[in-house]
Amino acid sequence: MKSNWLVGKTVLITGASSGIGRSLTEILIRTYSCRVIGIGRDEQKMINLKTSLGHLSDRFDYHLFDVSDQANWIDFSETISHDQTSIDILINNAGVMSRLTSIEHAGDFASEQVRSIMATDFLGAVDAIARLLPVIRQSSTPAIINMSSAAAFAPMPGTAAYSAAKAALKAYSEALASETRKRIYVSAICPGFVRTDLFRGQDEGLKDKRLRHFWMDSDRMARKIVKQMKRRKRQIFPGAQAKFIYILVNLFGIHALDFFSFILRKAKVQLFSDVFD
């Protein structure tokens, strides 16, 4: 398939109002003339995004709802069916880690908090796929892109629930890719640390300046993701950091995870301060 298969497609992106989701929206609209349907909960952020697109704003529409609620996906699928809206590409990007000001021990998480993270980061994507698959199948270039994480294969201290949700999404994506290989392009994206709302304000806690080079801004991350999407890669590890983590884990297994914990401890990242005794 030609490398410009993304041009002119209709793309649905969850978590489109900020971070990687917003960056992907802007790139796909500005560079590939896509139409993007954004899903999110913050209307002001959606309005700001639409305004920032200027004369291209008519290529962006949005719907406001919580992706973790299955009923919302049922209602949305009925809406697009009634409106005869086509979708070529689904990008499940919405995700949460913890609403706390710091990361906690795995045993400190309340079950409700774990369920909330799983509902957004994993089950929300599953519900989106289940409800939108009939529409996506009608496209000449159907694609499902799931935003997993390097945490799926290299869980960091204090991110037990988040890592579990992303690991589930990665495994789900790989199984779905095998099942639909000749009919639908399915990919799992596994980025490393990204400068988004989750880690904003943590730079001062990075005492080791070398560690700062591993953090990537969302615009740069999105460009790398789209580049690999054009090549229809089934697994995407955007950036040197994600590739480095993947290689170390494959070579050294659990010892690599111990090494990452050591780095975080020495770097004195404030967000992780409560994890280490």
XYZ file of N, CA and C in Angstrom:
831
model
N 0.836 -1.193 0.000
C 0.000 0.000 0.000
C 0.878 1.252 0.000
N 0.442 2.264 -0.709
C 1.220 3.489 -0.814
C 1.418 4.126 0.560
N 2.551 4.809 0.721
C 2.895 5.402 2.010
C 1.992 6.571 2.381
N 1.240 7.101 1.418
C 0.361 8.237 1.703
C -1.079 7.788 1.931
N -1.267 6.561 2.407
C -2.617 6.022 2.591
C -3.428 6.807 3.630
N -2.761 7.595 4.471
C -3.455 8.370 5.496
C -4.184 9.593 4.937
N -3.780 10.052 3.767
C -4.306 11.303 3.215
C -5.823 11.242 3.026
N -6.497 12.250 3.583
C -7.931 12.398 3.359
C -8.823 11.470 4.152
N -8.275 10.738 5.111
C -9.073 9.781 5.868
C -9.866 10.475 6.978
N -10.905 9.784 7.429
C -11.665 10.226 8.592
C -11.163 9.452 9.799
N -10.675 10.191 10.788
C -10.022 9.581 11.946
C -10.766 9.953 13.222
N -11.063 8.959 14.040
C -11.648 9.220 15.344
C -10.561 9.053 16.396
N -10.363 10.080 17.221
C -9.308 10.060 18.236
C -9.911 10.319 19.612
N -9.750 9.382 20.527
C -10.172 9.621 21.907
C -9.059 10.363 22.644
N -9.445 11.155 23.617
C -8.445 11.965 24.319
C -7.801 12.980 23.404
N -8.612 13.578 22.529
C -8.080 14.455 21.477
C -7.784 15.873 21.941
N -8.232 16.245 23.120
C -8.156 17.654 23.515
C -6.803 18.105 24.035
N -5.915 17.159 24.382
C -4.614 17.554 24.928
C -3.577 16.471 24.680
N -2.310 16.804 24.969
C -1.236 15.822 24.878
C -1.053 15.232 23.494
N -0.764 13.941 23.451
C -0.528 13.257 22.184
C -1.763 13.317 21.301
N -2.945 13.204 21.893
C -4.178 13.238 21.117
C -4.340 14.532 20.348
N -4.067 15.643 21.000
C -4.154 16.941 20.321
C -3.093 17.046 19.228
N -1.880 16.612 19.526
C -0.794 16.688 18.539
C -1.103 15.833 17.318
N -1.645 14.643 17.533
C -2.028 13.779 16.414
C -3.116 14.444 15.577
N -4.076 15.050 16.251
C -5.161 15.741 15.549
C -4.613 16.822 14.627
N -3.722 17.646 15.144
C -3.165 18.745 14.355
C -2.347 18.240 13.176
N -1.532 17.226 13.388
C -0.698 16.686 12.304
C -1.560 16.066 11.211
N -2.537 15.258 11.603
C -3.369 14.571 10.615
C -4.200 15.556 9.798
N -4.639 16.635 10.416
C -5.421 17.637 9.695
C -4.532 18.519 8.827
N -3.456 19.040 9.395
C -2.608 19.994 8.679
C -1.757 19.341 7.594
N -1.249 18.155 7.865
C -0.308 17.517 6.938
C -0.966 16.519 6.001
N -2.016 15.849 6.473
C -2.603 14.769 5.681
C -4.048 15.039 5.267
N -4.517 16.249 5.505
C -5.864 16.663 5.084
C -6.946 15.715 5.584
N -6.737 15.161 6.764
C -7.723 14.259 7.346
C -8.875 15.048 7.965
N -9.976 14.370 8.122
C -11.057 14.881 8.954
C -10.935 14.138 10.280
N -10.952 14.867 11.389
C -10.787 14.243 12.701
C -12.031 14.466 13.555
N -12.492 13.388 14.152
C -13.575 13.442 15.134
C -12.936 13.205 16.496
N -12.961 14.207 17.342
C -12.321 14.096 18.647
C -13.308 13.721 19.737
N -12.858 12.872 20.646
C -13.659 12.502 21.806
C -12.928 12.974 23.059
N -13.656 13.629 23.954
C -13.049 14.100 25.192
C -14.117 14.577 26.153
N -13.695 15.147 27.277
C -14.648 15.610 28.287
C -14.575 17.111 28.542
N -13.492 17.739 28.134
C -13.291 19.167 28.407
C -13.644 19.986 27.167
N -14.817 20.605 27.185
C -15.273 21.333 25.998
C -14.400 22.537 25.696
N -13.923 23.231 26.722
C -13.099 24.410 26.470
C -11.826 24.033 25.730
N -11.219 22.911 26.093
C -10.020 22.457 25.392
C -10.340 22.098 23.947
N -11.512 21.518 23.725
C -11.922 21.179 22.365
C -12.129 22.448 21.542
N -12.746 23.435 22.147
C -12.973 24.708 21.458
C -11.639 25.366 21.121
N -10.718 25.333 22.072
C -9.393 25.920 21.838
C -8.673 25.224 20.694
N -8.792 23.899 20.645
C -8.156 23.136 19.571
C -8.769 23.495 18.226
N -10.081 23.550 18.177
C -10.759 23.881 16.920
C -10.372 25.277 16.445
N -10.295 26.216 17.378
C -9.914 27.589 17.042
C -8.486 27.658 16.515
N -7.586 26.877 17.123
C -6.175 26.903 16.730
C -5.956 26.386 15.312
N -6.926 25.641 14.795
C -6.796 25.088 13.446
C -7.089 26.122 12.361
N -7.599 27.279 12.760
C -7.824 28.361 11.806
C -8.738 27.976 10.660
N -8.277 28.197 9.432
C -9.115 27.929 8.265
C -9.365 26.442 8.047
N -8.683 25.600 8.815
C -8.888 24.150 8.711
C -9.838 23.628 9.786
N -10.439 24.532 10.540
C -11.275 24.128 11.673
C -12.479 23.286 11.259
N -12.913 23.438 9.999
C -14.060 22.653 9.555
C -13.721 21.172 9.399
N -12.454 20.834 9.493
C -12.041 19.429 9.414
C -12.079 18.744 10.784
N -12.433 19.506 11.811
C -12.449 18.949 13.163
C -13.819 19.092 13.809
N -14.359 17.982 14.267
C -15.591 17.966 15.048
C -15.307 17.215 16.341
N -16.124 17.436 17.332
C -15.877 16.738 18.589
C -17.177 16.332 19.276
N -17.058 15.324 20.123
C -18.157 14.851 20.955
C -17.636 14.757 22.382
N -18.471 15.137 23.326
C -18.062 15.152 24.726
C -18.696 13.994 25.486
N -17.875 13.063 25.931
C -18.355 12.005 26.820
C -17.180 11.248 27.433
N -17.485 10.501 28.479
C -16.497 9.710 29.207
C -16.339 8.362 28.509
N -15.156 8.067 28.003
C -14.937 6.834 27.243
C -15.012 5.594 28.118
N -14.936 5.753 29.437
C -14.964 4.589 30.324
C -16.373 4.051 30.543
N -17.379 4.792 30.096
C -18.778 4.395 30.266
C -19.273 3.720 28.990
N -19.550 2.432 29.081
C -19.972 1.666 27.907
C -21.231 2.240 27.267
N -22.129 2.753 28.090
C -23.379 3.311 27.564
C -23.116 4.474 26.613
N -22.064 5.226 26.876
C -21.726 6.351 25.994
C -21.318 5.870 24.612
N -20.617 4.754 24.545
C -20.212 4.204 23.249
C -21.417 3.652 22.488
N -22.369 3.098 23.220
C -23.594 2.618 22.572
C -24.337 3.792 21.946
N -24.483 4.872 22.706
C -25.173 6.066 22.197
C -24.420 6.673 21.015
N -23.091 6.741 21.123
C -22.295 7.350 20.055
C -22.375 6.528 18.774
N -22.315 5.212 18.896
C -22.387 4.357 17.706
C -23.739 4.497 17.018
N -24.782 4.676 17.804
C -26.112 4.881 17.226
C -26.188 6.227 16.513
N -25.518 7.221 17.076
C -25.507 8.556 16.467
C -24.812 8.548 15.114
N -23.617 7.957 15.046
C -22.889 7.963 13.776
C -23.565 7.063 12.750
N -24.262 6.030 13.226
C -25.007 5.179 12.298
C -26.177 5.955 11.704
N -26.867 6.708 12.546
C -27.995 7.517 12.084
C -27.534 8.602 11.114
N -26.362 9.203 11.413
C -25.829 10.281 10.569
C -25.044 9.759 9.375
N -24.895 8.443 9.291
C -24.122 7.793 8.223
C -22.693 8.347 8.155
N -22.093 8.484 9.328
C -20.717 8.966 9.432
C -19.747 7.825 9.175
N -18.781 8.057 8.324
C -17.770 7.034 8.045
C -16.561 7.242 8.951
N -15.900 6.145 9.302
C -14.667 6.195 10.085
C -13.668 5.235 9.448
N -12.530 5.774 9.038
C -11.483 4.941 8.443
C -10.493 4.440 9.490
N -10.190 5.301 10.456
C -9.154 4.992 11.443
C -9.656 5.339 12.840
N -9.520 4.395 13.761
C -9.830 4.631 15.167
C -8.521 4.675 15.946
N -8.280 5.764 16.658
C -7.096 5.872 17.514
C -7.557 5.967 18.964
N -7.391 4.876 19.700
C -7.740 4.843 21.118
C -6.580 5.424 21.920
N -6.682 6.704 22.216
C -5.583 7.420 22.861
C -5.887 7.811 24.307
N -7.167 7.869 24.681
C -7.534 8.324 26.021
C -6.907 7.440 27.090
N -6.409 8.082 28.141
C -5.805 7.308 29.221
C -5.619 8.136 30.469
N -5.624 7.462 31.612
C -5.364 8.114 32.895
C -4.392 7.247 33.679
N -3.673 7.868 34.598
C -2.820 7.092 35.498
C -3.428 7.168 36.890
N -3.136 8.212 37.603
C -3.673 8.390 38.950
C -3.980 9.858 39.130
N -5.032 10.137 39.834
C -5.405 11.530 40.082
C -4.687 12.096 41.305
N -3.798 11.290 41.890
C -3.070 11.752 43.064
C -1.927 12.666 42.663
N -1.393 13.393 43.629
C -0.273 14.287 43.355
C 1.036 13.535 43.311
N 1.035 12.269 43.736
C 2.234 11.445 43.662
C 1.830 10.013 43.379
N 2.786 9.214 42.918
C 2.538 7.815 42.624
C 2.610 7.008 43.914
N 1.789 5.953 44.023
C 1.721 5.187 45.251
C 2.197 3.752 45.067
N 2.417 3.086 46.212
C 2.674 1.656 46.204
C 1.457 0.941 45.623
N 1.699 -0.216 44.979
C 0.595 -0.978 44.398
C -0.447 -1.323 45.453
N -0.001 -1.659 46.656
C -0.927 -2.049 47.705
C -1.748 -0.911 48.274
N -1.390 0.321 47.964
C -2.104 1.480 48.492
C -3.289 1.901 47.629
N -3.363 1.377 46.422
C -4.452 1.754 45.531
C -5.762 1.137 46.012
N -6.820 1.936 46.074
C -8.144 1.403 46.364
C -8.646 0.671 45.132
N -9.444 -0.374 45.340
C -9.931 -1.163 44.206
C -10.734 -0.303 43.241
N -11.445 0.699 43.773
C -12.225 1.575 42.904
C -11.322 2.369 41.972
N -10.163 2.775 42.480
C -9.227 3.536 41.661
C -8.645 2.663 40.554
N -8.330 1.417 40.894
C -7.813 0.480 39.897
C -8.860 0.235 38.821
N -10.099 0.024 39.229
C -11.175 -0.209 38.271
C -11.370 0.995 37.354
N -11.232 2.189 37.909
C -11.388 3.402 37.111
C -10.306 3.495 36.043
N -9.067 3.185 36.415
C -7.960 3.219 35.461
C -8.157 2.170 34.377
N -8.544 0.958 34.772
C -8.775 -0.108 33.796
C -9.929 0.252 32.860
N -10.961 0.889 33.411
C -12.132 1.241 32.607
C -11.785 2.235 31.512
N -10.915 3.174 31.804
C -10.525 4.180 30.812
C -9.436 3.673 29.885
N -8.372 3.120 30.455
C -7.177 2.787 29.678
C -7.307 1.499 28.875
N -8.179 0.597 29.308
C -8.333 -0.674 28.587
C -9.760 -0.894 28.093
N -10.712 -0.965 29.005
C -12.077 -1.306 28.614
C -12.712 -0.246 27.724
N -12.324 1.009 27.901
C -12.839 2.055 27.023
C -12.458 1.812 25.580
N -11.219 1.356 25.364
C -10.756 1.039 24.009
C -11.479 -0.183 23.463
N -11.680 -1.188 24.319
C -12.389 -2.404 23.904
C -13.820 -2.070 23.490
N -14.490 -1.241 24.280
C -15.863 -0.846 23.950
C -15.915 -0.050 22.651
N -14.937 0.832 22.452
C -14.894 1.625 21.222
C -14.760 0.717 20.005
N -13.862 -0.247 20.100
C -13.649 -1.177 18.987
C -14.902 -1.997 18.723
N -15.503 -2.523 19.785
C -16.688 -3.368 19.632
C -17.832 -2.621 18.957
N -18.021 -1.361 19.335
C -19.151 -0.600 18.806
C -18.880 0.007 17.434
N -17.621 0.304 17.146
C -17.308 0.991 15.892
C -16.778 0.070 14.803
N -16.467 -1.162 15.147
C -15.897 -2.086 14.161
C -16.759 -2.250 12.910
N -18.088 -2.366 13.031
C -18.904 -2.484 11.816
C -18.730 -1.300 10.864
N -18.552 -0.100 11.421
C -18.355 1.095 10.592
C -16.957 1.099 9.991
N -15.955 0.769 10.796
C -14.566 0.767 10.334
C -14.364 -0.250 9.215
N -15.025 -1.389 9.311
C -14.880 -2.444 8.294
C -15.300 -1.970 6.906
N -16.164 -0.971 6.846
C -16.657 -0.485 5.558
C -15.629 0.361 4.814
N -14.570 0.769 5.509
C -13.529 1.589 4.888
C -12.661 0.749 3.954
N -12.109 1.398 2.943
C -11.167 0.711 2.049
C -9.804 0.547 2.712
N -9.562 1.334 3.770
C -8.293 1.252 4.515
C -8.581 1.249 6.016
N -9.276 0.241 6.526
C -9.642 0.225 7.940
C -8.422 0.080 8.842
N -8.411 0.838 9.940
C -7.269 0.787 10.858
C -7.714 1.062 12.287
N -7.085 0.353 13.222
C -7.316 0.552 14.652
C -5.959 0.721 15.319
N -5.752 1.870 15.936
C -4.479 2.187 16.584
C -4.735 2.349 18.079
N -4.083 1.533 18.887
C -4.284 1.580 20.334
C -3.044 2.122 21.037
N -3.241 3.126 21.872
C -2.139 3.753 22.600
C -1.840 2.965 23.869
N -0.896 2.062 23.773
C -0.435 1.330 24.946
C 0.667 2.154 25.602
N 1.739 1.528 26.041
C 2.815 2.255 26.711
C 4.009 1.333 26.892
N 5.186 1.931 27.034
C 6.361 1.136 27.386
C 6.155 0.465 28.736
N 5.248 1.012 29.548
C 4.925 0.414 30.846
C 4.266 -0.950 30.689
N 3.774 -1.258 29.494
C 3.152 -2.557 29.254
C 4.158 -3.695 29.366
N 5.410 -3.430 28.989
C 6.448 -4.461 29.094
C 7.550 -4.083 30.078
N 7.498 -2.858 30.589
C 8.472 -2.410 31.588
C 7.752 -1.589 32.651
N 6.946 -2.233 33.489
C 6.196 -1.502 34.514
C 7.109 -0.821 35.519
N 6.874 0.465 35.729
C 7.686 1.250 36.647
C 7.095 1.211 38.055
N 7.913 1.441 39.073
C 7.409 1.483 40.447
C 6.287 2.505 40.582
N 5.229 2.120 41.277
C 4.133 3.044 41.522
C 3.107 3.150 40.421
N 3.272 2.365 39.353
C 2.335 2.453 38.222
C 1.650 1.113 37.969
N 1.395 0.341 39.019
C 0.881 -1.017 38.862
C -0.417 -1.076 38.056
N -1.404 -0.265 38.440
C -2.697 -0.308 37.757
C -2.579 0.186 36.320
N -1.867 1.288 36.136
C -1.660 1.841 34.793
C -0.930 0.838 33.906
N 0.135 0.243 34.419
C 0.922 -0.720 33.643
C 0.087 -1.940 33.285
N -0.739 -2.399 34.226
C -1.594 -3.559 33.970
C -2.600 -3.262 32.864
N -3.187 -2.060 32.900
C -4.157 -1.674 31.877
C -3.504 -1.585 30.505
N -2.303 -1.001 30.447
C -1.607 -0.857 29.171
C -1.102 -2.204 28.657
N -0.728 -3.104 29.564
C -0.319 -4.449 29.153
C -1.506 -5.204 28.567
N -2.670 -5.032 29.184
C -3.882 -5.660 28.669
C -4.219 -5.133 27.280
N -4.081 -3.827 27.092
C -4.382 -3.228 25.789
C -3.392 -3.695 24.728
N -2.131 -3.831 25.094
C -1.120 -4.314 24.156
C -1.425 -5.750 23.731
N -1.744 -6.614 24.699
C -2.064 -8.007 24.387
C -3.328 -8.101 23.538
N -4.322 -7.296 23.877
C -5.569 -7.268 23.113
C -5.295 -6.842 21.673
N -4.460 -5.839 21.507
C -4.121 -5.334 20.170
C -3.413 -6.396 19.341
N -2.490 -7.113 19.966
C -1.731 -8.135 19.247
C -2.637 -9.278 18.804
N -3.569 -9.679 19.673
C -4.511 -10.735 19.308
C -5.437 -10.268 18.188
N -5.929 -9.034 18.303
C -6.814 -8.480 17.275
C -6.089 -8.352 15.943
N -4.821 -7.966 15.992
C -4.030 -7.838 14.763
C -3.893 -9.184 14.066
N -3.706 -10.239 14.838
C -3.580 -11.579 14.256
C -4.897 -12.046 13.655
N -5.990 -11.702 14.314
C -7.304 -12.129 13.845
C -7.739 -11.402 12.576
N -7.313 -10.153 12.413
C -7.796 -9.322 11.299
C -6.675 -8.919 10.346
N -5.586 -9.663 10.353
C -4.354 -9.248 9.671
C -4.565 -8.855 8.211
N -5.356 -9.580 7.483
C -5.521 -9.314 6.058
C -6.639 -8.319 5.769
N -7.367 -7.926 6.804
C -8.531 -7.069 6.576
C -8.426 -5.697 7.242
N -7.828 -5.663 8.451
C -7.741 -4.403 9.199
C -6.326 -4.227 9.735
N -5.782 -3.035 9.548
C -4.470 -2.721 10.114
C -4.656 -2.367 11.582
N -4.045 -3.153 12.471
C -4.125 -2.926 13.910
C -2.719 -2.725 14.456
N -2.552 -1.697 15.271
C -1.226 -1.415 15.827
C -1.320 -1.036 17.299
N -0.310 -1.439 18.059
C -0.168 -1.020 19.454
C 1.018 -0.069 19.543
N 0.783 1.118 20.066
C 1.837 2.120 20.213
C 2.334 2.095 21.656
N 3.641 2.023 21.818
C 4.227 1.917 23.161
C 5.239 3.032 23.408
N 4.770 4.240 23.668
C 5.697 5.349 23.940
C 6.260 5.270 25.350
N 7.367 5.985 25.565
C 7.930 6.095 26.902
C 7.381 7.340 27.576
N 8.202 8.032 28.365
C 7.758 9.244 29.054
C 7.507 10.369 28.058
N 6.357 11.010 28.196
C 5.970 12.118 27.327
C 5.605 13.312 28.202
N 5.986 14.506 27.758
C 5.634 15.723 28.503
C 4.164 16.051 28.261
N 3.303 15.541 29.119
C 1.874 15.828 29.041
C 1.415 16.320 30.404
N 0.096 16.500 30.567
C -0.439 16.989 31.837
C -0.052 16.088 33.005
N 0.139 14.795 32.731
C 0.445 13.840 33.790
C 1.744 14.166 34.502
N 2.780 14.575 33.725
C 4.093 14.810 34.309
C 4.478 16.282 34.362
N 3.534 17.166 34.035
C 3.860 18.583 34.022
C 4.281 19.046 35.420
N 5.351 19.830 35.468
C 5.832 20.326 36.746
C 6.841 19.430 37.409
N 7.197 18.310 36.758
C 8.139 17.382 37.367
C 9.585 17.657 36.973
N 9.823 18.559 36.045
C 11.186 18.816 35.577
C 12.131 19.197 36.708
N 11.631 19.960 37.674
C 12.499 20.396 38.755
C 12.967 19.225 39.602
N 12.204 18.128 39.566
C 12.578 16.959 40.346
C 13.571 16.072 39.641
N 13.890 16.385 38.392
C 14.838 15.565 37.645
C 16.251 16.064 37.916
N 16.856 15.572 38.983
C 18.180 16.042 39.376
C 19.256 15.573 38.404
N 19.021 14.421 37.791
C 19.976 13.908 36.822
C 19.619 14.498 35.461
N 20.431 15.445 34.980
C 20.121 16.127 33.721
C 20.087 15.165 32.546
N 20.833 14.075 32.636
C 20.836 13.115 31.531
C 19.473 12.481 31.353
N 18.710 12.364 32.435
C 17.390 11.756 32.353
C 16.407 12.629 31.584
N 16.645 13.943 31.607
C 15.740 14.858 30.912
C 15.684 14.576 29.412
N 16.776 14.073 28.870
C 16.826 13.815 27.433
C 15.892 12.679 27.025
N 15.438 11.878 27.996
C 14.561 10.761 27.681
C 13.101 11.193 27.589
N 12.791 12.390 28.069
C 11.417 12.878 28.027
C 11.170 13.576 26.694
N 10.065 13.235 26.042
C 9.778 13.775 24.720
C 8.479 14.577 24.753
N 8.449 15.696 24.044
C 7.217 16.475 23.999
C 6.216 15.799 23.081
N 4.943 16.114 23.274
C 3.871 15.408 22.577
C 3.892 15.628 21.067
N 4.311 16.801 20.608
C 4.355 17.064 19.167
C 5.377 16.166 18.475
N 6.544 16.076 19.067
C 7.586 15.223 18.490
C 7.166 13.755 18.535
N 6.550 13.358 19.647
C 6.076 11.983 19.775
C 5.038 11.669 18.703
N 4.111 12.588 18.489
C 3.055 12.374 17.502
C 3.627 12.236 16.096
N 4.635 13.031 15.771
C 5.253 12.936 14.444
C 5.878 11.554 14.229
N 6.511 11.040 15.256
C 7.133 9.719 15.151
C 6.074 8.629 15.019
N 4.985 8.787 15.728
C 3.899 7.813 15.652
C 3.295 7.775 14.256
N 2.996 8.943 13.708
C 2.392 9.009 12.372
C 3.340 8.440 11.321
N 4.616 8.688 11.469
C 5.611 8.151 10.535
C 5.544 6.631 10.484
N 5.385 6.001 11.652
C 5.299 4.542 11.704
C 3.924 4.042 11.265
N 2.901 4.825 11.511
C 1.570 4.462 11.023
C 1.561 4.407 9.505
N 2.231 5.348 8.864
C 2.317 5.358 7.403
C 2.916 4.064 6.885
N 3.845 3.500 7.662
C 4.498 2.247 7.278
C 3.710 1.022 7.727
N 2.592 1.262 8.405
C 1.677 0.210 8.853
C 2.374 -0.795 9.777
N 3.143 -0.263 10.712
C 3.815 -1.109 11.688
C 2.801 -1.623 12.715
N 2.889 -2.908 13.055
C 1.959 -3.494 14.020
C 2.326 -3.127 15.457
N 3.589 -2.923 15.718
C 4.038 -2.435 17.020
C 4.902 -1.204 16.788
N 4.614 -0.148 17.522
C 5.335 1.107 17.339
C 5.978 1.512 18.660
N 7.287 1.677 18.624
C 8.035 2.139 19.796
C 8.644 3.497 19.440
N 7.872 4.566 19.567
C 8.326 5.881 19.098
C 9.429 6.476 19.964
N 10.532 6.792 19.328
C 11.626 7.436 20.036
C 12.666 6.468 20.557
N 13.866 6.993 20.772
C 14.987 6.177 21.242
C 14.718 5.609 22.628
N 14.016 6.373 23.469
C 13.757 5.917 24.832
C 12.955 4.624 24.858
N 11.840 4.599 24.104
C 10.990 3.409 24.080
C 11.740 2.206 23.519
N 12.517 2.436 22.463
C 13.294 1.338 21.870
C 14.341 0.828 22.854
N 14.982 1.747 23.572
C 16.003 1.385 24.562
C 15.398 0.514 25.665
N 14.241 0.918 26.166
C 13.563 0.153 27.213
C 13.193 -1.233 26.708
N 12.643 -1.288 25.494
C 12.217 -2.566 24.913
C 13.398 -3.524 24.760
N 14.512 -3.021 24.267
C 15.696 -3.858 24.064
C 16.241 -4.361 25.400
N 16.335 -3.475 26.387
C 16.863 -3.874 27.693
C 16.000 -4.946 28.348
N 14.689 -4.779 28.277
C 13.789 -5.756 28.891
C 13.908 -7.106 28.202
N 14.032 -7.095 26.878
C 14.166 -8.356 26.150
C 15.497 -9.045 26.442
N 16.539 -8.255 26.679
C 17.858 -8.832 26.943
C 18.027 -9.277 28.391
N 17.519 -8.467 29.324
C 17.833 -8.706 30.734
C 16.629 -8.990 31.624
N 15.432 -8.962 31.064
C 14.254 -9.324 31.832
C 14.065 -8.501 33.092
N 13.836 -9.191 34.227
C 13.545 -8.522 35.491
C 14.688 -7.632 35.948
N 15.908 -7.958 35.551
C 17.060 -7.141 35.939
C 16.982 -5.745 35.312
N 16.383 -5.656 34.129
C 16.197 -4.350 33.492
C 15.226 -3.496 34.304
N 14.185 -4.121 34.840
C 13.223 -3.385 35.656
C 13.870 -2.875 36.935
N 14.748 -3.679 37.513
C 15.487 -3.230 38.700
C 16.374 -2.031 38.364
N 16.947 -2.049 37.167
C 17.796 -0.942 36.723
C 16.980 0.340 36.581
N 15.785 0.235 35.988
C 14.937 1.411 35.828
C 14.533 1.979 37.192
N 14.250 1.106 38.144
C 13.900 1.559 39.490
C 15.061 2.314 40.127
N 16.257 1.815 39.899
C 17.459 2.459 40.428
C 17.609 3.869 39.853
N 17.378 4.009 38.546
C 17.490 5.312 37.888
C 16.472 6.297 38.461
N 15.223 5.848 38.630
C 14.190 6.729 39.167
C 14.506 7.159 40.593
N 15.054 6.232 41.362
C 15.404 6.563 42.744
C 16.498 7.633 42.788
N 17.530 7.439 41.959
C 18.654 8.366 41.945
C 18.276 9.718 41.344
N 17.341 9.702 40.378
C 16.935 10.951 39.725
C 16.088 11.824 40.645
N 15.516 11.214 41.688
C 14.710 11.946 42.667
C 13.545 12.683 42.007
N 12.797 11.941 41.184
C 11.607 12.509 40.559
C 10.523 12.630 41.624
N 10.035 13.841 41.857
C 9.095 14.084 42.944
C 7.844 13.222 42.824
N 7.388 13.001 41.598
C 6.168 12.239 41.376
C 6.264 10.837 41.948
N 7.479 10.260 41.969
C 7.671 8.896 42.436
C 8.187 8.831 43.874
N 8.227 9.958 44.560
C 8.893 10.023 45.862
C 8.274 9.103 46.907
N 6.958 8.883 46.850
C 6.300 8.074 47.865
C 6.447 6.576 47.632
N 6.987 6.185 46.490
C 7.107 4.767 46.165
C 8.253 4.124 46.926
N 9.373 4.837 46.986
C 10.582 4.264 47.560
C 10.645 4.514 49.064
N 10.988 3.482 49.803
C 11.098 3.595 51.261
C 12.358 4.355 51.653
